PDB file of C-alpha atoms and ligand atoms in Angstrom:
ATOM      1  CA  MET H   1     147.663-119.734  32.083  1.00  0.00           C
ATOM      2  CA  ALA H   2     147.857-115.821  32.114  1.00  0.00           C
ATOM      3  CA  LEU H   3     144.761-114.104  33.175  1.00  0.00           C
ATOM      4  CA  SER H   4     143.980-110.597  33.382  1.00  0.00           C
ATOM      5  CA  ARG H   5     141.016-108.103  33.924  1.00  0.00           C
ATOM      6  CA  LEU H   6     139.122-107.311  30.693  1.00  0.00           C
ATOM      7  CA  ASP H   7     139.102-103.736  31.088  1.00  0.00           C
ATOM      8  CA  ARG H   8     142.976-103.689  31.915  1.00  0.00           C
ATOM      9  CA  MET H   9     143.433-105.897  28.606  1.00  0.00           C
ATOM     10  CA  LEU H  10     141.689-103.095  26.783  1.00  0.00           C
ATOM     11  CA  SER H  11     143.366-100.190  28.057  1.00  0.00           C
ATOM     12  CA  ALA H  12     146.811-102.072  27.806  1.00  0.00           C
ATOM     13  CA  SER H  13     146.103-101.980  24.000  1.00  0.00           C
ATOM     14  CA  GLY H  14     146.912 -98.177  24.554  1.00  0.00           C
ATOM     15  CA  LYS H  15     143.669 -97.405  22.332  1.00  0.00           C
ATOM     16  CA  TYR H  16     141.362 -96.645  25.475  1.00  0.00           C
ATOM     17  CA  THR H  17     141.574 -95.157  28.980  1.00  0.00           C
ATOM     18  CA  ARG H  18     140.571 -97.706  31.983  1.00  0.00           C
ATOM     19  CA  SER H  19     137.244 -95.942  32.204  1.00  0.00           C
ATOM     20  CA  GLN H  20     136.603 -95.759  28.621  1.00  0.00           C
ATOM     21  CA  ALA H  21     137.338 -99.478  28.551  1.00  0.00           C
ATOM     22  CA  LYS H  22     134.658-100.223  31.549  1.00  0.00           C
ATOM     23  CA  ASP H  23     131.885 -98.252  29.657  1.00  0.00           C
ATOM     24  CA  LEU H  24     132.539-100.094  26.505  1.00  0.00           C
ATOM     25  CA  ILE H  25     132.184-103.203  28.219  1.00  0.00           C
ATOM     26  CA  ARG H  26     129.065-102.228  30.445  1.00  0.00           C
ATOM     27  CA  SER H  27     127.673-101.163  27.098  1.00  0.00           C
ATOM     28  CA  GLY H  28     127.947-104.665  25.400  1.00  0.00           C
ATOM     29  CA  ARG H  29     130.242-103.731  22.722  1.00  0.00           C
ATOM     30  CA  VAL H  30     133.312-105.918  23.939  1.00  0.00           C
ATOM     31  CA  SER H  31     133.459-109.611  23.149  1.00  0.00           C
ATOM     32  CA  VAL H  32     136.146-112.556  24.312  1.00  0.00           C
ATOM     33  CA  ASP H  33     136.580-115.335  21.729  1.00  0.00           C
ATOM     34  CA  GLY H  34     133.020-114.359  20.132  1.00  0.00           C
ATOM     35  CA  VAL H  35     131.326-114.102  23.473  1.00  0.00           C
ATOM     36  CA  CYS H  36     129.676-110.454  24.637  1.00  0.00           C
ATOM     37  CA  MET H  37     131.128-109.637  28.070  1.00  0.00           C
ATOM     38  CA  THR H  38     129.650-107.234  30.154  1.00  0.00           C
ATOM     39  CA  LYS H  39     131.662-107.285  33.558  1.00  0.00           C
ATOM     40  CA  PRO H  40     134.904-105.125  33.110  1.00  0.00           C
ATOM     41  CA  GLU H  41     136.333-107.277  36.148  1.00  0.00           C
ATOM     42  CA  VAL H  42     135.858-110.310  34.297  1.00  0.00           C
ATOM     43  CA  LYS H  43     139.259-112.382  34.096  1.00  0.00           C
ATOM     44  CA  CYS H  44     140.267-113.609  30.632  1.00  0.00           C
ATOM     45  CA  GLU H  45     143.190-115.390  28.783  1.00  0.00           C
ATOM     46  CA  GLU H  46     145.813-112.768  27.597  1.00  0.00           C
ATOM     47  CA  SER H  47     145.831-114.774  24.446  1.00  0.00           C
ATOM     48  CA  ALA H  48     142.047-114.671  23.764  1.00  0.00           C
ATOM     49  CA  MET H  49     140.527-112.744  20.742  1.00  0.00           C
ATOM     50  CA  ILE H  50     139.044-109.552  21.977  1.00  0.00           C
ATOM     51  CA  THR H  51     136.876-107.428  19.711  1.00  0.00           C
ATOM     52  CA  VAL H  52     135.552-104.127  20.221  1.00  0.00           C
ATOM     53  CA  ASN H  53     132.633-103.324  17.927  1.00  0.00           C
ATOM     54  CA  GLY H  54     133.034-105.992  16.047  1.00  0.00           C
ATOM     55  CA  GLU H  55     136.953-105.060  15.061  1.00  0.00           C
ATOM     56  CA  ALA H  56     139.794-107.176  16.490  1.00  0.00           C
ATOM     57  CA  LEU H  57     141.800-105.712  19.149  1.00  0.00           C
ATOM     58  CA  ASN H  58     144.787-105.929  17.427  1.00  0.00           C
ATOM     59  CA  PHE H  59     147.707-105.999  19.809  1.00  0.00           C
ATOM     60  CA  ARG H  60     148.306-109.564  18.728  1.00  0.00           C
ATOM     61  CA  GLU H  61     149.860-110.222  15.473  1.00  0.00           C
ATOM     62  CA  PHE H  62     149.433-113.917  15.496  1.00  0.00           C
ATOM     63  CA  HIS H  63     146.299-115.896  16.189  1.00  0.00           C
ATOM     64  CA  TYR H  64     146.119-119.433  17.403  1.00  0.00           C
ATOM     65  CA  ILE H  65     142.403-121.073  17.509  1.00  0.00           C
ATOM     66  CA  MET H  66     141.516-124.611  18.359  1.00  0.00           C
ATOM     67  CA  LEU H  67     138.514-125.476  16.750  1.00  0.00           C
ATOM     68  CA  ASN H  68     136.818-128.920  17.316  1.00  0.00           C
ATOM     69  CA  LYS H  69     135.704-129.613  13.322  1.00  0.00           C
ATOM     70  CA  PRO H  70     132.815-131.135  12.749  1.00  0.00           C
ATOM     71  CA  ALA H  71     132.278-133.630   9.940  1.00  0.00           C
ATOM     72  CA  GLY H  72     131.229-132.141   6.823  1.00  0.00           C
ATOM     73  CA  VAL H  73     133.258-129.165   7.036  1.00  0.00           C
ATOM     74  CA  LEU H  74     136.246-128.586   4.848  1.00  0.00           C
ATOM     75  CA  SER H  75     139.483-127.695   6.584  1.00  0.00           C
ATOM     76  CA  ALA H  76     139.971-124.935   3.831  1.00  0.00           C
ATOM     77  CA  THR H  77     139.572-121.168   3.871  1.00  0.00           C
ATOM     78  CA  GLU H  78     137.268-121.176   1.210  1.00  0.00           C
ATOM     79  CA  ASP H  79     134.990-123.162  -1.044  1.00  0.00           C
ATOM     80  CA  ARG H  80     132.523-122.561  -3.633  1.00  0.00           C
ATOM     81  CA  LYS H  81     129.974-125.127  -2.292  1.00  0.00           C
ATOM     82  CA  ASP H  82     130.807-126.720   1.059  1.00  0.00           C
ATOM     83  CA  THR H  83     131.050-124.912   4.565  1.00  0.00           C
ATOM     84  CA  VAL H  84     134.826-124.607   5.470  1.00  0.00           C
ATOM     85  CA  ALA H  85     136.388-124.206   8.869  1.00  0.00           C
ATOM     86  CA  LEU H  86     136.651-120.521   8.765  1.00  0.00           C
ATOM     87  CA  ASP H  87     133.018-120.082   8.218  1.00  0.00           C
ATOM     88  CA  LEU H  88     132.421-121.611  11.660  1.00  0.00           C
ATOM     89  CA  LEU H  89     134.309-118.232  12.981  1.00  0.00           C
ATOM     90  CA  PRO H  90     132.332-114.941  13.647  1.00  0.00           C
ATOM     91  CA  ALA H  91     133.228-112.226  11.275  1.00  0.00           C
ATOM     92  CA  GLN H  92     135.519-110.413  13.235  1.00  0.00           C
ATOM     93  CA  PHE H  93     137.904-113.468  12.695  1.00  0.00           C
ATOM     94  CA  GLN H  94     137.841-113.485   8.795  1.00  0.00           C
ATOM     95  CA  LYS H  95     139.910-110.140   8.867  1.00  0.00           C
ATOM     96  CA  LEU H  96     142.721-112.233  10.474  1.00  0.00           C
ATOM     97  CA  LYS H  97     143.957-114.126   7.277  1.00  0.00           C
ATOM     98  CA  LEU H  98     143.633-117.499   9.375  1.00  0.00           C
ATOM     99  CA  PHE H  99     144.230-120.722   7.661  1.00  0.00           C
ATOM    100  CA  PRO H 100     144.148-124.505   8.638  1.00  0.00           C
ATOM    101  CA  ALA H 101     147.552-125.732  10.032  1.00  0.00           C
ATOM    102  CA  GLY H 102     147.404-129.236   8.446  1.00  0.00           C
ATOM    103  CA  ARG H 103     144.688-130.852   6.662  1.00  0.00           C
ATOM    104  CA  LEU H 104     141.749-132.673   8.344  1.00  0.00           C
ATOM    105  CA  ASP H 105     139.436-134.858   6.014  1.00  0.00           C
ATOM    106  CA  LYS H 106     135.960-133.613   5.562  1.00  0.00           C
ATOM    107  CA  ASP H 107     134.480-136.553   7.079  1.00  0.00           C
ATOM    108  CA  ALA H 108     137.022-136.377  10.118  1.00  0.00           C
ATOM    109  CA  GLU H 109     136.345-134.379  13.307  1.00  0.00           C
ATOM    110  CA  GLY H 110     138.726-132.887  15.986  1.00  0.00           C
ATOM    111  CA  PHE H 111     141.313-130.661  16.673  1.00  0.00           C
ATOM    112  CA  LEU H 112     142.066-128.171  13.741  1.00  0.00           C
ATOM    113  CA  LEU H 113     144.636-125.642  14.652  1.00  0.00           C
ATOM    114  CA  LEU H 114     143.722-122.181  12.873  1.00  0.00           C
ATOM    115  CA  THR H 115     146.455-119.840  12.577  1.00  0.00           C
ATOM    116  CA  ASN H 116     147.773-116.922  10.771  1.00  0.00           C
ATOM    117  CA  ASP H 117     151.713-117.861  11.980  1.00  0.00           C
ATOM    118  CA  GLY H 118     152.966-119.442   8.825  1.00  0.00           C
ATOM    119  CA  GLN H 119     156.279-120.447  10.474  1.00  0.00           C
ATOM    120  CA  LEU H 120     154.651-122.010  13.361  1.00  0.00           C
ATOM    121  CA  ALA H 121     152.388-124.160  10.773  1.00  0.00           C
ATOM    122  CA  HIS H 122     155.245-125.089   8.656  1.00  0.00           C
ATOM    123  CA  GLY H 123     157.252-126.278  11.533  1.00  0.00           C
ATOM    124  CA  LEU H 124     154.251-128.357  12.755  1.00  0.00           C
ATOM    125  CA  MET H 125     153.507-129.912   9.572  1.00  0.00           C
ATOM    126  CA  SER H 126     157.098-130.419   8.322  1.00  0.00           C
ATOM    127  CA  PRO H 127     157.552-134.266   8.941  1.00  0.00           C
ATOM    128  CA  ARG H 128     161.293-133.577   9.566  1.00  0.00           C
ATOM    129  CA  ARG H 129     160.374-132.044  13.042  1.00  0.00           C
ATOM    130  CA  HIS H 130     158.653-135.475  14.049  1.00  0.00           C
ATOM    131  CA  VAL H 131     155.784-133.577  15.480  1.00  0.00           C
ATOM    132  CA  ASP H 132     153.259-135.991  17.092  1.00  0.00           C
ATOM    133  CA  LYS H 133     149.498-135.936  15.800  1.00  0.00           C
ATOM    134  CA  VAL H 134     147.414-138.345  17.688  1.00  0.00           C
ATOM    135  CA  TYR H 135     144.077-139.711  15.974  1.00  0.00           C
ATOM    136  CA  TYR H 136     141.262-141.911  17.493  1.00  0.00           C
ATOM    137  CA  VAL H 137     139.997-144.280  15.002  1.00  0.00           C
ATOM    138  CA  ARG H 138     136.841-146.524  14.882  1.00  0.00           C
ATOM    139  CA  VAL H 139     137.184-149.428  12.119  1.00  0.00           C
ATOM    140  CA  GLU H 140     135.284-151.946  10.333  1.00  0.00           C
ATOM    141  CA  GLY H 141     137.666-154.795  11.216  1.00  0.00           C
ATOM    142  CA  GLU H 142     140.000-155.293  14.365  1.00  0.00           C
ATOM    143  CA  PHE H 143     143.503-154.348  15.010  1.00  0.00           C
ATOM    144  CA  CYS H 144     145.787-157.116  16.272  1.00  0.00           C
ATOM    145  CA  GLU H 145     149.214-156.988  18.177  1.00  0.00           C
ATOM    146  CA  LYS H 146     151.039-157.736  14.747  1.00  0.00           C
ATOM    147  CA  ASP H 147     149.938-154.193  13.449  1.00  0.00           C
ATOM    148  CA  LYS H 148     151.529-152.545  16.185  1.00  0.00           C
ATOM    149  CA  ILE H 149     154.809-153.637  14.207  1.00  0.00           C
ATOM    150  CA  THR H 150     153.442-153.180  11.275  1.00  0.00           C
ATOM    151  CA  LEU H 151     152.813-149.608  11.613  1.00  0.00           C
ATOM    152  CA  GLN H 152     155.924-149.060  13.574  1.00  0.00           C
ATOM    153  CA  GLU H 153     157.996-150.426  10.607  1.00  0.00           C
ATOM    154  CA  GLY H 154     156.168-148.339   8.389  1.00  0.00           C
ATOM    155  CA  VAL H 155     153.740-149.465   5.355  1.00  0.00           C
ATOM    156  CA  ILE H 156     153.676-148.808   1.611  1.00  0.00           C
ATOM    157  CA  ILE H 157     151.095-145.976   0.910  1.00  0.00           C
ATOM    158  CA  ASP H 158     150.564-143.994  -2.491  1.00  0.00           C
ATOM    159  CA  GLY H 159     152.473-146.604  -4.716  1.00  0.00           C
ATOM    160  CA  ASP H 160     155.673-146.036  -3.497  1.00  0.00           C
ATOM    161  CA  TYR H 161     155.959-143.954  -0.221  1.00  0.00           C
ATOM    162  CA  LYS H 162     156.933-145.837   2.861  1.00  0.00           C
ATOM    163  CA  THR H 163     155.428-144.043   6.090  1.00  0.00           C
ATOM    164  CA  MET H 164     157.348-143.043   8.966  1.00  0.00           C
ATOM    165  CA  PRO H 165     156.984-145.099  12.276  1.00  0.00           C
ATOM    166  CA  ALA H 166     153.786-144.413  13.876  1.00  0.00           C
ATOM    167  CA  LYS H 167     152.370-145.911  17.084  1.00  0.00           C
ATOM    168  CA  LEU H 168     149.312-147.977  17.485  1.00  0.00           C
ATOM    169  CA  GLN H 169     147.502-148.474  20.733  1.00  0.00           C
ATOM    170  CA  ILE H 170     144.695-150.546  20.408  1.00  0.00           C
ATOM    171  CA  LEU H 171     141.763-149.377  22.974  1.00  0.00           C
ATOM    172  CA  ASP H 172     139.254-152.065  24.846  1.00  0.00           C
ATOM    173  CA  SER H 173     137.236-153.101  21.941  1.00  0.00           C
ATOM    174  CA  ALA H 174     140.136-154.119  19.035  1.00  0.00           C
ATOM    175  CA  SER H 175     137.809-151.825  16.679  1.00  0.00           C
ATOM    176  CA  GLU H 176     139.037-148.736  18.152  1.00  0.00           C
ATOM    177  CA  ALA H 177     142.396-147.328  18.346  1.00  0.00           C
ATOM    178  CA  GLU H 178     144.799-144.305  19.022  1.00  0.00           C
ATOM    179  CA  ILE H 179     147.466-143.902  16.405  1.00  0.00           C
ATOM    180  CA  THR H 180     150.190-141.487  16.447  1.00  0.00           C
ATOM    181  CA  VAL H 181     151.826-140.241  13.336  1.00  0.00           C
ATOM    182  CA  GLN H 182     154.330-137.405  12.612  1.00  0.00           C
ATOM    183  CA  GLU H 183     153.383-136.594   9.060  1.00  0.00           C
ATOM    184  CA  GLY H 184     150.356-135.525   7.136  1.00  0.00           C
ATOM    185  CA  ARG H 185     149.757-137.001   3.922  1.00  0.00           C
ATOM    186  CA  PHE H 186     146.502-137.252   2.038  1.00  0.00           C
ATOM    187  CA  HIS H 187     144.193-139.626   3.978  1.00  0.00           C
ATOM    188  CA  GLN H 188     147.174-140.921   5.700  1.00  0.00           C
ATOM    189  CA  VAL H 189     145.680-142.557   8.638  1.00  0.00           C
ATOM    190  CA  LYS H 190     143.012-144.158   6.469  1.00  0.00           C
ATOM    191  CA  LYS H 191     145.706-145.750   4.141  1.00  0.00           C
ATOM    192  CA  MET H 192     147.582-147.021   7.132  1.00  0.00           C
ATOM    193  CA  CYS H 193     144.481-148.595   8.974  1.00  0.00           C
ATOM    194  CA  LEU H 194     143.682-150.257   5.508  1.00  0.00           C
ATOM    195  CA  ALA H 195     147.195-151.683   5.359  1.00  0.00           C
ATOM    196  CA  CYS H 196     146.488-153.599   8.673  1.00  0.00           C
ATOM    197  CA  GLY H 197     143.221-154.641   6.941  1.00  0.00           C
ATOM    198  CA  CYS H 198     140.842-151.963   9.029  1.00  0.00           C
ATOM    199  CA  ARG H 199     138.560-149.623   7.056  1.00  0.00           C
ATOM    200  CA  VAL H 200     138.266-146.474   9.082  1.00  0.00           C
ATOM    201  CA  VAL H 201     134.538-145.458   9.707  1.00  0.00           C
ATOM    202  CA  TYR H 202     135.248-142.803  11.966  1.00  0.00           C
ATOM    203  CA  LEU H 203     138.124-140.552  12.612  1.00  0.00           C
ATOM    204  CA  LYS H 204     139.011-137.853  15.142  1.00  0.00           C
ATOM    205  CA  ARG H 205     142.537-135.714  15.669  1.00  0.00           C
ATOM    206  CA  LEU H 206     142.839-135.691  19.381  1.00  0.00           C
ATOM    207  CA  SER H 207     146.083-133.846  19.858  1.00  0.00           C
ATOM    208  CA  ILE H 208     148.757-132.003  18.065  1.00  0.00           C
ATOM    209  CA  ALA H 209     152.396-131.709  19.368  1.00  0.00           C
ATOM    210  CA  GLY H 210     151.161-132.709  22.848  1.00  0.00           C
ATOM    211  CA  VAL H 211     148.526-130.048  22.760  1.00  0.00           C
ATOM    212  CA  ARG H 212     145.055-131.833  23.512  1.00  0.00           C
ATOM    213  CA  LEU H 213     141.481-131.005  22.052  1.00  0.00           C
ATOM    214  CA  ASP H 214     139.743-129.359  24.904  1.00  0.00           C
ATOM    215  CA  PRO H 215     137.183-131.819  25.943  1.00  0.00           C
ATOM    216  CA  SER H 216     134.501-129.132  26.816  1.00  0.00           C
ATOM    217  CA  LEU H 217     134.514-128.112  23.181  1.00  0.00           C
ATOM    218  CA  GLN H 218     131.691-129.415  21.453  1.00  0.00           C
ATOM    219  CA  THR H 219     131.946-130.078  17.258  1.00  0.00           C
ATOM    220  CA  GLY H 220     132.166-126.767  15.888  1.00  0.00           C
ATOM    221  CA  GLU H 221     133.171-124.804  18.948  1.00  0.00           C
ATOM    222  CA  PHE H 222     136.608-123.004  19.183  1.00  0.00           C
ATOM    223  CA  ARG H 223     138.549-121.147  21.588  1.00  0.00           C
ATOM    224  CA  SER H 224     142.138-119.545  21.318  1.00  0.00           C
ATOM    225  CA  LEU H 225     145.042-121.600  22.483  1.00  0.00           C
ATOM    226  CA  THR H 226     146.070-120.428  26.074  1.00  0.00           C
ATOM    227  CA  GLU H 227     149.933-119.313  26.556  1.00  0.00           C
ATOM    228  CA  GLU H 228     150.936-122.563  27.685  1.00  0.00           C
ATOM    229  CA  GLU H 229     149.461-124.387  24.580  1.00  0.00           C
ATOM    230  CA  GLU H 230     150.754-121.684  22.359  1.00  0.00           C
ATOM    231  CA  ALA H 231     154.307-122.297  23.963  1.00  0.00           C
ATOM    232  CA  GLN H 232     154.099-125.919  23.628  1.00  0.00           C
ATOM    233  CA  LEU H 233     153.243-125.837  19.809  1.00  0.00           C
ATOM    234  CA  LYS H 234     156.183-123.275  19.256  1.00  0.00           C
ATOM    235  CA  ARG H 235     158.752-125.525  20.998  1.00  0.00           C
ATOM    236  CA  GLU H 236     157.251-128.101  19.268  1.00  0.00           C
ATOM    237  CA  ALA H 237     157.705-126.671  15.809  1.00  0.00           C
ATOM    238  CA  GLY H 238     161.172-125.336  16.794  1.00  0.00           C
ATOM    239  CA  MET H 239     160.464-121.921  17.042  1.00  0.00           C
TER     240      MET H 239
HETATM  241  N1  URA W 301     144.725-139.203   8.314  1.00  0.00           N
HETATM  242  C1  URA W 301     143.610-139.216   7.642  1.00  0.00           C
HETATM  243  O1  URA W 301     143.292-140.317   7.100  1.00  0.00           O
HETATM  244  N2  URA W 301     142.587-138.299   7.625  1.00  0.00           N
HETATM  245  C2  URA W 301     143.012-137.079   7.925  1.00  0.00           C
HETATM  246  O2  URA W 301     141.838-136.512   7.980  1.00  0.00           O
HETATM  247  C3  URA W 301     144.072-136.878   8.703  1.00  0.00           C
HETATM  248  C4  URA W 301     145.072-138.017   8.716  1.00  0.00           C
END
């Protein structure tokens, strides 16, 4: 985790001297990941989203945001009637052309990656790259040992599509499990559970490519990825 003083990061952008940076911060005009900061010496993640007077300090071309998506919100950039994931970010993020990397159903919660890095998003979503996505599910019904083999061997969904091998880890209650998949077809996990005789009543994405949803993020909260998390995703996406 690379941390730097906030005033140093501002001056490193080339736009402000160190003393201008200090004044701006002290006067409450600088935010880090949407939180107003007033101490120049505060240490921040170098990957954080910094704004001055509401404008993004754009020394980064690409941004990577981990959102804990609440149920009821669409993983989309805009919609005429429903709230979309981007609506949950402050105004300054709206200019960055972020989009969700991969879908998460309206009724699902959890890790939604918002980025403007198309190459990374493509790498993470391509089934050919075999990038793990882990979901927690609670179901009506109970999983049994045989379901592990069923999902490992693949099930037929959407009429004629055979799913890639997936891993089922049954939790303490047989109505709860973690399922690891490497692809992301529409309602895929729900359909795979149905093939095991279980109807999903709650679904949450826990991790993408080995990067876990930060447990300190409440639903609706977000933060920038750390440098390590960003590097991990890029490695897995083949970049
Ligand atoms: N599988 C589903 O069924 N829904 C999601 O949102 C993601 C994976």
